Coordinates of C-alpha atoms and ligand atoms in Angstrom, one line a residue:
M1 CA 9.7 -6.6 1.2
H2 CA 7.4 -9.1 2.9
G3 CA 7.4 -12.5 1.3
D4 CA 3.7 -13.0 0.8
E5 CA 3.0 -9.6 -0.6
L6 CA 3.0 -10.2 -4.4
N7 CA 1.6 -7.2 -6.0
G8 CA 5.0 -5.4 -6.0
V9 CA 6.6 -8.5 -7.7
E10 CA 4.2 -8.2 -10.5
I11 CA 4.5 -4.3 -10.6
I12 CA 8.2 -4.6 -11.2
R13 CA 7.8 -7.5 -13.6
R14 CA 5.6 -5.6 -15.8
L15 CA 7.2 -2.1 -15.4
I16 CA 10.6 -3.2 -16.7
N17 CA 9.2 -5.1 -19.5
Q18 CA 7.1 -2.3 -20.9
K19 CA 7.9 -1.7 -24.6
N20 CA 8.4 2.0 -24.2
F21 CA 10.2 1.8 -20.8
K22 CA 13.4 3.9 -21.2
L23 CA 15.3 6.0 -18.7
T24 CA 16.6 9.2 -20.0
K25 CA 18.7 9.9 -16.8
G26 CA 19.9 8.2 -13.6
T27 CA 19.8 4.6 -12.5
L28 CA 16.8 2.5 -11.5
I29 CA 17.5 -0.4 -9.3
A30 CA 14.5 -2.8 -9.4
V31 CA 14.3 -5.4 -6.6
P32 CA 11.2 -7.6 -7.2
M33 CA 11.9 -9.6 -3.9
V34 CA 13.7 -8.6 -0.9
N35 CA 12.5 -11.6 1.3
V36 CA 13.1 -14.3 -1.2
Y37 CA 12.8 -17.0 1.4
G38 CA 9.3 -15.6 2.4
V39 CA 8.2 -15.6 -1.3
V40 CA 9.1 -19.3 -1.7
N41 CA 7.4 -20.2 1.7
Q42 CA 4.4 -17.8 0.8
S43 CA 5.2 -16.3 4.1
R44 CA 5.5 -12.7 5.4
Y45 CA 8.4 -13.6 7.6
M46 CA 11.9 -14.8 7.3
P47 CA 12.7 -18.5 8.0
D48 CA 13.9 -17.4 11.5
R49 CA 10.3 -16.0 12.0
R50 CA 11.5 -12.5 12.1
D51 CA 9.9 -9.6 10.2
L52 CA 12.6 -8.5 7.8
N53 CA 11.0 -4.9 8.0
R54 CA 11.8 -4.6 11.7
C55 CA 15.3 -5.8 11.3
F56 CA 17.1 -2.8 9.8
P57 CA 19.9 -1.7 9.8
G58 CA 20.8 -5.2 10.6
S59 CA 24.4 -6.4 11.0
A60 CA 26.9 -8.5 9.0
K61 CA 27.3 -11.0 11.9
G62 CA 23.7 -11.0 13.1
S63 CA 20.5 -13.3 12.7
L64 CA 19.5 -14.4 9.3
A65 CA 17.0 -11.6 8.9
G66 CA 19.6 -9.1 10.2
R67 CA 22.2 -10.1 7.6
V68 CA 19.7 -9.9 4.8
A69 CA 18.7 -6.4 6.1
Y70 CA 22.4 -5.4 6.4
T71 CA 23.3 -6.6 2.8
F72 CA 20.2 -5.0 1.2
L73 CA 20.9 -1.7 3.1
N74 CA 24.6 -1.6 2.3
Q75 CA 24.6 -2.9 -1.2
I76 CA 21.4 -1.3 -2.6
V77 CA 19.6 1.3 -0.4
K78 CA 22.7 3.3 0.6
H79 CA 23.5 4.0 -3.1
C80 CA 19.9 5.4 -3.8
D81 CA 18.6 8.9 -3.6
Y82 CA 15.1 7.7 -3.7
G83 CA 13.2 4.6 -2.9
I84 CA 9.7 3.2 -3.3
D85 CA 9.0 0.1 -1.0
L86 CA 6.1 -2.0 -2.3
H87 CA 3.7 -3.6 0.1
T88 CA 0.2 -5.1 0.4
G89 CA -2.4 -5.8 3.1
A90 CA -2.0 -8.9 5.2
I91 CA -3.5 -12.2 4.4
H92 CA -7.4 -11.8 3.8
R93 CA -7.0 -8.1 4.2
S94 CA -7.1 -5.6 1.4
N95 CA -5.9 -2.1 1.1
L96 CA -7.0 0.5 -1.4
P97 CA -3.9 1.7 -3.2
Q98 CA -2.3 4.4 -1.1
I99 CA 1.0 6.0 -0.3
R100 CA 2.3 6.2 3.2
A101 CA 5.3 8.6 3.8
D102 CA 6.9 11.1 6.2
L103 CA 5.1 14.2 4.9
S104 CA 7.0 16.5 7.3
D105 CA 9.8 16.3 4.8
A106 CA 9.0 18.6 1.9
E107 CA 10.7 16.6 -0.7
T108 CA 9.1 13.2 0.3
K109 CA 5.7 15.0 0.3
E110 CA 6.4 16.2 -3.2
L111 CA 7.3 12.7 -4.4
A112 CA 4.1 11.3 -2.6
Q113 CA 2.0 13.6 -4.5
A114 CA 3.8 12.9 -7.8
F115 CA 3.0 9.2 -7.4
G116 CA -0.6 10.0 -8.1
V117 CA -2.8 7.8 -6.1
P118 CA -6.0 9.5 -4.7
V119 CA -5.0 8.7 -1.0
I120 CA -1.9 9.6 0.9
L121 CA -1.2 9.0 4.5
N122 CA 1.3 10.6 6.7
S123 CA 2.9 7.8 8.5
N124 CA 5.2 7.5 11.5
I125 CA 8.5 5.6 10.8
I126 CA 8.6 2.2 12.5
D127 CA 11.7 1.2 14.5
G128 CA 13.8 -1.2 12.5
S129 CA 12.0 -0.5 9.3
L130 CA 13.7 -0.1 5.9
R131 CA 12.4 3.4 5.9
E132 CA 14.1 4.3 9.1
A133 CA 17.4 3.0 8.0
A134 CA 17.1 4.6 4.6
E135 CA 16.4 8.0 5.9
R136 CA 19.5 7.8 8.1
H137 CA 21.3 7.6 4.8
K138 CA 19.3 10.4 3.3
T139 CA 17.4 8.3 1.0
K140 CA 13.9 9.5 0.6
V141 CA 11.4 6.6 0.7
L142 CA 7.8 6.3 -0.3
L143 CA 5.8 3.3 0.9
Y144 CA 3.1 1.9 -1.5
E145 CA 0.4 -0.2 0.1
A146 CA -2.2 -1.8 -2.1
G147 CA -4.2 -5.0 -2.4
E148 CA -4.1 -8.2 -0.4
A149 CA -1.3 -10.7 0.5
L150 CA -0.9 -13.7 -1.7
R151 CA -3.1 -12.2 -4.5
F152 CA -2.7 -10.2 -7.5
D153 CA -4.9 -7.2 -7.7
E154 CA -5.2 -5.7 -11.1
F155 CA -6.1 -2.1 -9.9
S156 CA -3.3 -2.2 -7.3
I157 CA -0.8 -3.3 -9.9
L158 CA -1.7 -0.9 -12.6
A159 CA -1.8 2.0 -10.0
G160 CA 1.6 1.0 -8.9
I161 CA 3.2 0.9 -12.3
K162 CA 1.6 4.2 -13.0
G163 CA 2.8 5.6 -9.8
I164 CA 6.4 4.6 -10.2
T165 CA 6.3 6.0 -13.8
N166 CA 4.9 9.2 -12.4
V167 CA 7.7 9.4 -10.0
L168 CA 10.4 8.6 -12.4
Q169 CA 9.0 11.4 -14.7
H170 CA 8.9 13.8 -11.9
L171 CA 12.5 13.2 -11.0
G172 CA 13.3 13.8 -14.8
M173 CA 14.5 10.2 -15.2
M174 CA 11.8 9.3 -17.8
R175 CA 10.3 11.5 -20.6
K176 CA 6.8 12.5 -19.9
S177 CA 4.2 10.7 -21.8
S178 CA 1.8 12.6 -24.1
S179 CA -1.2 11.0 -22.4
R180 CA -4.2 13.1 -22.4
K181 CA -5.7 11.3 -19.4
K182 CA -6.4 13.5 -16.5
A183 CA -3.8 13.2 -13.7
I184 CA -5.2 11.9 -10.4
T185 CA -5.5 14.5 -7.6
P186 CA -4.1 13.1 -4.5
F187 CA -5.8 13.9 -1.1
V188 CA -3.7 13.7 2.2
A189 CA -5.6 12.2 5.1
N190 CA -5.6 13.9 8.5
G191 CA -5.6 10.4 10.2
S192 CA -7.1 7.1 10.0
Q193 CA -8.5 4.4 12.4
W194 CA -9.4 0.7 12.4
L195 CA -13.0 -0.2 13.4
R196 CA -13.2 -3.4 15.3
A197 CA -15.7 -6.1 15.8
N198 CA -17.4 -6.0 19.3
A199 CA -18.9 -9.4 18.6
S200 CA -17.9 -12.8 17.0
G201 CA -20.1 -14.2 14.1
V202 CA -20.9 -14.1 10.5
V203 CA -20.2 -10.7 8.6
N204 CA -22.5 -9.0 6.2
N205 CA -20.3 -6.3 4.6
H206 CA -22.2 -3.4 3.1
F207 CA -19.1 -1.3 1.9
Q208 CA -16.3 -1.6 -0.6
L209 CA -12.8 -0.2 -0.7
G210 CA -12.9 3.5 -1.8
D211 CA -16.4 4.0 -0.6
Q212 CA -17.5 7.1 1.1
I213 CA -18.7 6.6 4.6
K214 CA -21.1 8.8 6.6
K215 CA -21.1 9.2 10.3
G216 CA -23.6 6.6 11.7
D217 CA -23.5 4.3 8.6
T218 CA -23.6 0.5 9.3
L219 CA -20.5 -0.8 7.6
A220 CA -21.4 -4.4 8.5
N221 CA -23.8 -6.6 10.5
I222 CA -22.4 -9.4 12.6
G223 CA -24.9 -12.3 13.0
N224 CA -25.2 -15.8 14.4
P225 CA -25.5 -18.7 11.9
Y226 CA -29.3 -18.6 12.1
G227 CA -29.6 -15.1 10.8
D228 CA -30.1 -13.0 13.9
I229 CA -28.0 -9.8 14.0
I230 CA -25.9 -9.8 17.2
D231 CA -24.0 -6.5 16.6
S232 CA -23.3 -3.8 13.8
V233 CA -20.2 -1.9 13.1
I234 CA -21.2 1.6 12.9
A235 CA -19.0 4.5 11.6
S236 CA -18.2 7.0 14.4
R237 CA -17.0 9.5 11.9
A238 CA -17.3 10.3 8.2
G239 CA -14.4 9.2 6.0
I240 CA -13.2 6.9 3.2
L241 CA -12.8 3.2 3.4
I242 CA -9.2 2.4 2.7
G243 CA -8.8 -1.1 4.2
Q244 CA -10.8 -4.0 5.1
Q245 CA -10.8 -7.8 6.1
N246 CA -12.4 -10.2 3.5
I247 CA -13.3 -13.2 5.5
P248 CA -17.0 -13.2 6.2
L249 CA -16.4 -14.5 9.8
V250 CA -15.1 -12.4 12.6
Q251 CA -13.9 -12.7 16.2
E252 CA -14.6 -10.0 18.8
G253 CA -11.8 -7.4 18.8
E254 CA -10.7 -8.1 15.2
A255 CA -9.9 -5.1 13.1
M256 CA -12.6 -4.9 10.2
F257 CA -12.6 -1.6 8.5
H258 CA -9.7 0.9 8.1
V259 CA -11.2 4.3 7.5
A260 CA -9.3 7.5 6.5
Y261 CA -10.3 11.1 7.5
F262 CA -9.9 14.1 5.5
S263 CA -10.5 17.9 5.6
E264 CA -11.8 17.9 2.0
D265 CA -15.1 16.7 1.0
D266 CA -15.4 12.9 1.1
E267 CA -17.6 12.9 -2.0
D268 CA -14.8 14.4 -4.1
I269 CA -12.4 11.8 -2.9
A270 CA -14.6 9.0 -3.5
E271 CA -15.2 10.3 -7.0
E272 CA -11.4 10.7 -7.5
I273 CA -10.9 7.1 -6.5
E274 CA -13.6 5.9 -8.9
N275 CA -11.8 8.1 -11.7
A276 CA -8.5 6.4 -11.0
Q277 CA -10.2 3.0 -11.4
D278 CA -12.0 4.0 -14.6
T279 CA -8.7 5.5 -15.9
L280 CA -6.5 2.5 -15.2
L281 CA -8.7 -0.6 -15.5
P282 CA -9.4 -1.7 -19.0
V283 CA -13.1 -1.4 -20.0
T284 CA -14.7 -4.9 -19.7
D285 CA -18.0 -5.8 -21.5
V286 CA -20.7 -6.5 -19.0
Ligands
ZN1 ZN1 4.4 -5.4 3.9

């Protein structure tokens, strides 16, 4: 959807070129790029500086972004029963592979669970988004968020390919594979929050995506260039780290850590995330 979010392009490229990729039922429309202008310019936005995912349903006589939204909605989305919208974090921000969806809809929730990533977030529908327009046409949409803009992230790509395959199998469009690998148990978050910097400076980060966080943990120290610690980012609640900024410099007020909160034991969730990484990523010699 967004022009600088490239993991989705690679997910589709690899998915449809898999040797054993075969649909037994239905039609899959694979759209590797929606904002093609953005991909060419390495930008999230359209050339008219609009965010395409705020321009739906668009109109045939509207702005450039509005026209692209209108065409995509009417020529592609409207004809689909289901959709998976592929995204990544922003520039210099990484997301743990996660599904965001309207979980108040039972069928959407079922699909979200079938996708099979460890973390699911219930997410409100944004005005002007593809999801909002699609749901008006009774198309159920999952949003997959994984990795960072302008980068390929192997775990995000592999989890995306596996997730789409899982959904196609769940819908009876693909034969189930005879893999003996254990399926990933998804956990639905009760909520999430961005922790922000209360000082500007150099960042020493103590946590990685997928880590369990305990209340009171120091997620990062913010210091001056001479080594004095000016401030620390402290976890106000226990949870799992699902998003973070990657630049080791921060300005006061910037969002640094995205933490999701669960009813289940965080230790089990962190373990399931590790399982997912071990299952998907090829073993490398150390
Ligand atoms: Zn996006």
